[in-house]
Short mmCIF file of C-alpha atoms in Angstrom, two decimals:
data_model
loop_
_atom_site.label_atom_id
_atom_site.label_comp_id
_atom_site.label_asym_id
_atom_site.label_seq_id
_atom_site.Cartn_x
_atom_site.Cartn_y
_atom_site.Cartn_z
CA MET A 18 0.00 0.00 0.00
CA TYR A 19 0.96 3.64 -0.38
CA ALA A 20 2.91 5.19 2.48
CA GLU A 21 1.01 7.28 5.01
CA THR A 22 3.87 9.67 5.67
CA ASP A 23 1.54 12.61 6.21
CA THR A 24 -0.57 11.17 9.03
CA ILE A 25 -0.55 13.12 12.25
CA SER A 26 2.45 12.64 14.51
CA ASP A 27 2.42 10.97 17.93
CA ASP A 28 2.72 14.44 19.47
CA LEU A 29 -0.48 15.49 17.75
CA LYS A 30 -2.52 12.39 18.60
CA GLU A 31 -3.43 14.00 21.90
CA ILE A 32 -5.79 16.21 19.93
CA LEU A 33 -8.03 13.19 19.31
CA SER A 34 -8.88 13.06 23.03
CA LEU A 35 -10.26 16.60 23.01
CA PRO A 36 -14.04 17.23 22.93
CA HIS A 37 -15.48 16.44 19.50
CA HIS A 38 -18.40 14.82 17.77
CA VAL A 39 -18.47 12.29 14.94
CA LYS A 40 -20.23 12.87 11.65
CA SER A 41 -20.61 11.05 8.33
CA PHE A 42 -20.75 12.67 4.90
CA ALA A 43 -21.89 10.89 1.73
CA LYS A 44 -20.06 11.19 -1.58
CA ASP A 45 -20.55 14.55 -3.34
CA ARG A 46 -21.57 16.33 -0.14
CA TYR A 47 -19.41 19.08 1.37
CA LEU A 48 -17.68 19.32 4.72
CA PHE A 49 -17.62 23.06 4.17
CA ARG A 50 -18.04 25.55 1.34
CA GLU A 51 -16.08 28.62 0.39
CA SER A 52 -17.30 31.77 2.24
CA GLU A 53 -19.07 29.81 5.00
CA PRO A 54 -18.17 30.93 8.54
CA ILE A 55 -15.41 28.85 10.13
CA GLN A 56 -16.63 26.53 12.86
CA HIS A 57 -14.68 23.27 12.98
CA LEU A 58 -11.43 21.46 12.42
CA PHE A 59 -12.01 18.06 10.77
CA PHE A 60 -10.10 14.83 11.38
CA ILE A 61 -10.83 12.19 8.73
CA THR A 62 -11.13 8.60 9.94
CA LYS A 63 -12.50 7.17 6.67
CA GLY A 64 -12.87 8.28 3.05
CA LYS A 65 -11.38 11.06 0.91
CA VAL A 66 -12.05 14.78 0.60
CA GLN A 67 -11.10 17.11 -2.25
CA LEU A 68 -10.06 20.68 -1.45
CA SER A 69 -10.59 23.09 -4.33
CA LYS A 70 -11.28 26.68 -5.28
CA MET A 71 -13.41 28.14 -8.07
CA ASN A 72 -12.06 31.14 -9.96
CA SER A 73 -14.07 34.03 -11.37
CA ASP A 74 -14.39 32.24 -14.74
CA GLY A 75 -15.97 29.20 -13.13
CA ARG A 76 -12.87 27.01 -13.54
CA GLU A 77 -12.02 24.76 -10.61
CA LEU A 78 -8.49 24.39 -9.23
CA THR A 79 -8.01 21.34 -7.03
CA LEU A 80 -5.35 21.75 -4.35
CA ARG A 81 -5.39 18.52 -2.37
CA ILE A 82 -7.10 15.19 -1.86
CA CYS A 83 -7.05 14.33 1.83
CA GLY A 84 -7.68 10.91 3.34
CA GLN A 85 -7.61 8.88 6.51
CA ASN A 86 -5.78 10.33 9.53
CA GLN A 87 -5.55 13.85 8.12
CA LEU A 88 -6.73 17.17 9.51
CA LEU A 89 -8.67 19.75 7.48
CA GLY A 90 -9.28 23.39 8.30
CA GLU A 91 -6.03 23.95 10.16
CA VAL A 92 -5.18 27.25 8.48
CA TYR A 93 -8.27 28.93 9.90
CA LEU A 94 -7.29 28.88 13.55
CA TYR A 95 -7.03 32.28 15.25
CA ALA A 96 -8.69 34.03 12.31
CA ASP A 97 -11.29 36.43 13.70
CA ASP A 98 -14.57 36.56 11.75
CA ALA A 99 -12.96 34.53 8.97
CA ALA A 100 -14.63 32.34 6.38
CA TYR A 101 -13.46 29.19 4.62
CA MET A 102 -11.50 30.01 1.46
CA LEU A 103 -11.94 26.57 -0.17
CA ASP A 104 -14.59 23.96 -0.90
CA ALA A 105 -14.16 20.58 0.80
CA LYS A 106 -16.06 18.04 -1.33
CA VAL A 107 -16.40 14.38 -0.42
CA LYS A 108 -14.96 12.06 -3.09
CA GLU A 109 -15.48 8.84 -1.11
CA ASP A 110 -17.92 8.48 1.79
CA VAL A 111 -16.34 10.14 4.83
CA GLU A 112 -16.44 9.68 8.56
CA CYS A 113 -14.69 12.31 10.64
CA TYR A 114 -14.27 13.99 14.00
CA LEU A 115 -15.41 17.60 14.24
CA PHE A 116 -13.55 19.81 16.72
CA PRO A 117 -15.02 23.25 17.54
CA ILE A 118 -12.40 25.84 16.60
CA HIS A 119 -12.80 27.94 19.75
CA GLU A 120 -12.24 24.90 21.99
CA LEU A 121 -9.05 23.97 20.13
CA GLU A 122 -7.73 27.51 20.45
CA ALA A 123 -8.38 27.42 24.20
CA GLU A 124 -6.60 24.06 24.53
CA PHE A 125 -3.56 25.24 22.58
CA SER A 126 -3.22 28.29 24.82
CA GLN A 127 -2.99 25.95 27.82
CA ASN A 128 -0.84 23.27 26.18
CA PRO A 129 2.29 24.75 24.51
CA ARG A 130 3.68 21.34 23.57
CA LEU A 131 0.54 20.41 21.65
CA ALA A 132 0.42 23.87 20.07
CA ALA A 133 4.03 23.51 18.88
CA ALA A 134 3.31 20.08 17.36
CA PHE A 135 0.28 21.51 15.59
CA MET A 136 2.27 24.42 14.17
CA LYS A 137 4.96 22.03 12.92
CA TRP A 138 2.33 19.98 11.11
CA MET A 139 0.78 23.16 9.65
CA CYS A 140 4.17 24.27 8.34
CA LEU A 141 4.63 20.96 6.53
CA ASN A 142 1.32 21.45 4.73
CA GLN A 143 2.30 24.99 3.80
CA ARG A 144 5.58 23.76 2.30
CA LYS A 145 3.72 21.15 0.24
CA THR A 146 1.36 23.82 -1.07
CA GLN A 147 4.26 26.09 -1.98
CA THR A 148 6.06 23.38 -3.96
CA ARG A 149 2.83 22.62 -5.85
CA PHE A 150 2.41 26.26 -6.85
CA ARG A 151 6.07 26.32 -7.89
CA ASP A 152 5.43 23.45 -10.28
CA LEU A 153 2.25 25.03 -11.63
CA LEU A 154 3.88 28.42 -12.23
CA LEU A 155 7.39 27.53 -13.39
CA HIS A 156 7.06 24.40 -15.52
CA GLY A 157 4.07 25.13 -17.77
CA LYS A 158 1.22 22.75 -18.59
CA LYS A 159 3.45 19.71 -19.03
CA GLY A 160 5.15 20.35 -15.72
CA ALA A 161 1.81 20.83 -14.00
CA LEU A 162 0.43 17.50 -15.25
CA TYR A 163 3.61 15.47 -14.83
CA SER A 164 4.28 16.76 -11.32
CA THR A 165 0.65 16.05 -10.40
CA LEU A 166 1.05 12.43 -11.53
CA ILE A 167 4.27 12.14 -9.53
CA ARG A 168 2.60 13.57 -6.42
CA LEU A 169 -0.40 11.28 -6.83
CA SER A 170 1.96 8.29 -7.06
CA ASN A 171 3.69 9.36 -3.83
CA SER A 172 0.36 9.78 -2.03
CA TYR A 173 -1.68 6.88 -3.42
CA GLY A 174 0.72 4.72 -5.41
CA ILE A 175 0.66 0.94 -5.01
CA GLN A 176 3.61 -0.95 -6.47
CA LYS A 177 2.58 -3.45 -9.15
CA SER A 178 4.74 -5.57 -11.44
CA GLU A 179 3.95 -3.19 -14.34
CA GLY A 180 4.50 0.03 -12.37
CA LEU A 181 2.80 2.27 -9.81
CA LEU A 182 -1.00 2.13 -9.64
CA ILE A 183 -2.56 5.37 -8.39
CA ASP A 184 -5.20 3.95 -6.06
CA VAL A 185 -7.80 6.70 -6.40
CA SER A 186 -10.36 7.10 -9.17
CA LEU A 187 -9.76 10.26 -11.20
CA THR A 188 -11.37 11.49 -14.39
CA ASN A 189 -9.49 13.53 -16.97
CA GLN A 190 -11.46 16.52 -15.70
CA ASP A 191 -10.19 15.83 -12.18
CA LEU A 192 -6.61 15.86 -13.45
CA ALA A 193 -7.25 19.03 -15.43
CA ASN A 194 -8.57 20.67 -12.25
CA PHE A 195 -5.37 19.78 -10.40
CA CYS A 196 -3.37 21.49 -13.13
CA GLY A 197 -5.54 24.53 -13.75
CA MET A 198 -6.01 23.63 -17.42
CA ALA A 199 -8.88 22.79 -19.78
CA ARG A 200 -9.96 19.16 -19.96
CA GLU A 201 -9.19 19.03 -23.69
CA VAL A 202 -5.56 19.94 -23.00
CA ALA A 203 -5.31 17.26 -20.30
CA ASN A 204 -6.91 14.71 -22.66
CA ARG A 205 -4.31 15.39 -25.35
CA MET A 206 -1.36 15.21 -22.98
CA LEU A 207 -2.59 12.00 -21.34
CA SER A 208 -3.10 10.42 -24.78
CA GLU A 209 0.50 11.25 -25.67
CA LEU A 210 1.72 9.62 -22.46
CA LYS A 211 -0.32 6.51 -23.26
CA LYS A 212 1.17 6.30 -26.77
CA LYS A 213 4.66 6.49 -25.28
CA GLU A 214 3.63 3.77 -22.77
CA VAL A 215 4.51 6.05 -19.88
CA ILE A 216 1.06 5.49 -18.38
CA SER A 217 -1.89 3.20 -18.97
CA ILE A 218 -5.37 2.78 -17.50
CA CYS A 219 -6.09 -0.19 -15.24
CA ASP A 220 -9.70 -0.67 -14.06
CA GLY A 221 -10.34 3.04 -14.38
CA LYS A 222 -7.19 4.04 -12.48
CA ILE A 223 -3.89 5.39 -13.75
CA LEU A 224 -0.90 3.06 -13.84
CA ILE A 225 2.44 4.85 -14.13
CA ARG A 226 4.76 2.59 -16.10
CA ASP A 227 7.72 4.96 -16.40
CA LEU A 228 8.04 7.31 -13.44
CA THR A 229 11.61 8.19 -14.42
CA TYR A 230 10.38 9.62 -17.73
CA LEU A 231 8.00 11.99 -15.93
CA LYS A 232 10.74 13.13 -13.55
CA ASN A 233 13.30 13.68 -16.27
CA GLU A 234 10.88 15.66 -18.45
CA ILE A 235 10.33 18.27 -15.72
CA GLN A 236 13.87 18.16 -14.32
CA CYS A 237 12.54 16.82 -11.03
CA GLU A 238 14.47 18.11 -8.00
CA ASN A 239 13.71 14.91 -6.03
CA CYS A 240 12.10 16.75 -3.13
CA PRO A 241 11.46 14.68 0.01
CA VAL A 242 8.36 12.50 -0.39
CA THR A 243 6.83 14.30 2.60
CA LEU A 244 6.63 17.42 0.41
CA CYS A 245 6.00 15.87 -3.01
CA ARG A 246 2.45 14.72 -2.30
CA ILE A 247 -1.08 15.64 -3.32
CA ASP A 248 -2.70 14.99 0.08
#
């Protein structure tokens, strides 16, 4: 199975003992929507959630797909009268813990060790986001797509005899949304990769047959796997 290198640390597991309630969300529902008032931090125990933002032209940019043992909503702590800046849409049925923001803030003020562990985890997510934007801005459409496939393989890749199977169902539109490009452009680029036998489709999922090709094409800097992820 793919490595869960981004699950919360032992230092942060104490947060799971804090007051919370459990809630389930069906596929295609939302944990929260952009512009809604901030109320909770979410800890996912089952399923997957897509974080995305819609631009003024109605085009969606997907930033992350988060799964089991991950926290959502962390960047909104200590933000007075703030609203969510992203949509959190359920891709696979989700079960999660909901922690009231104001109770977490009170706990962190009384528990410096837990607050420090939380800030460290937040910084890691910020670094991952920054490296994604670097790829999107500096390497063009090819770099955006290829780096997205590499990140998906690091987050959800399962080693098979033929290559790395990305164990999450994604449409070409989903991939286009990750890259900030039109679906037609993503279709053409994916078709070229299939012709070159760099990727193939296996039961509706992407199988990366030649990861080295993707890395070489974008002059991959071989960032630590903890940063080169999509979750």
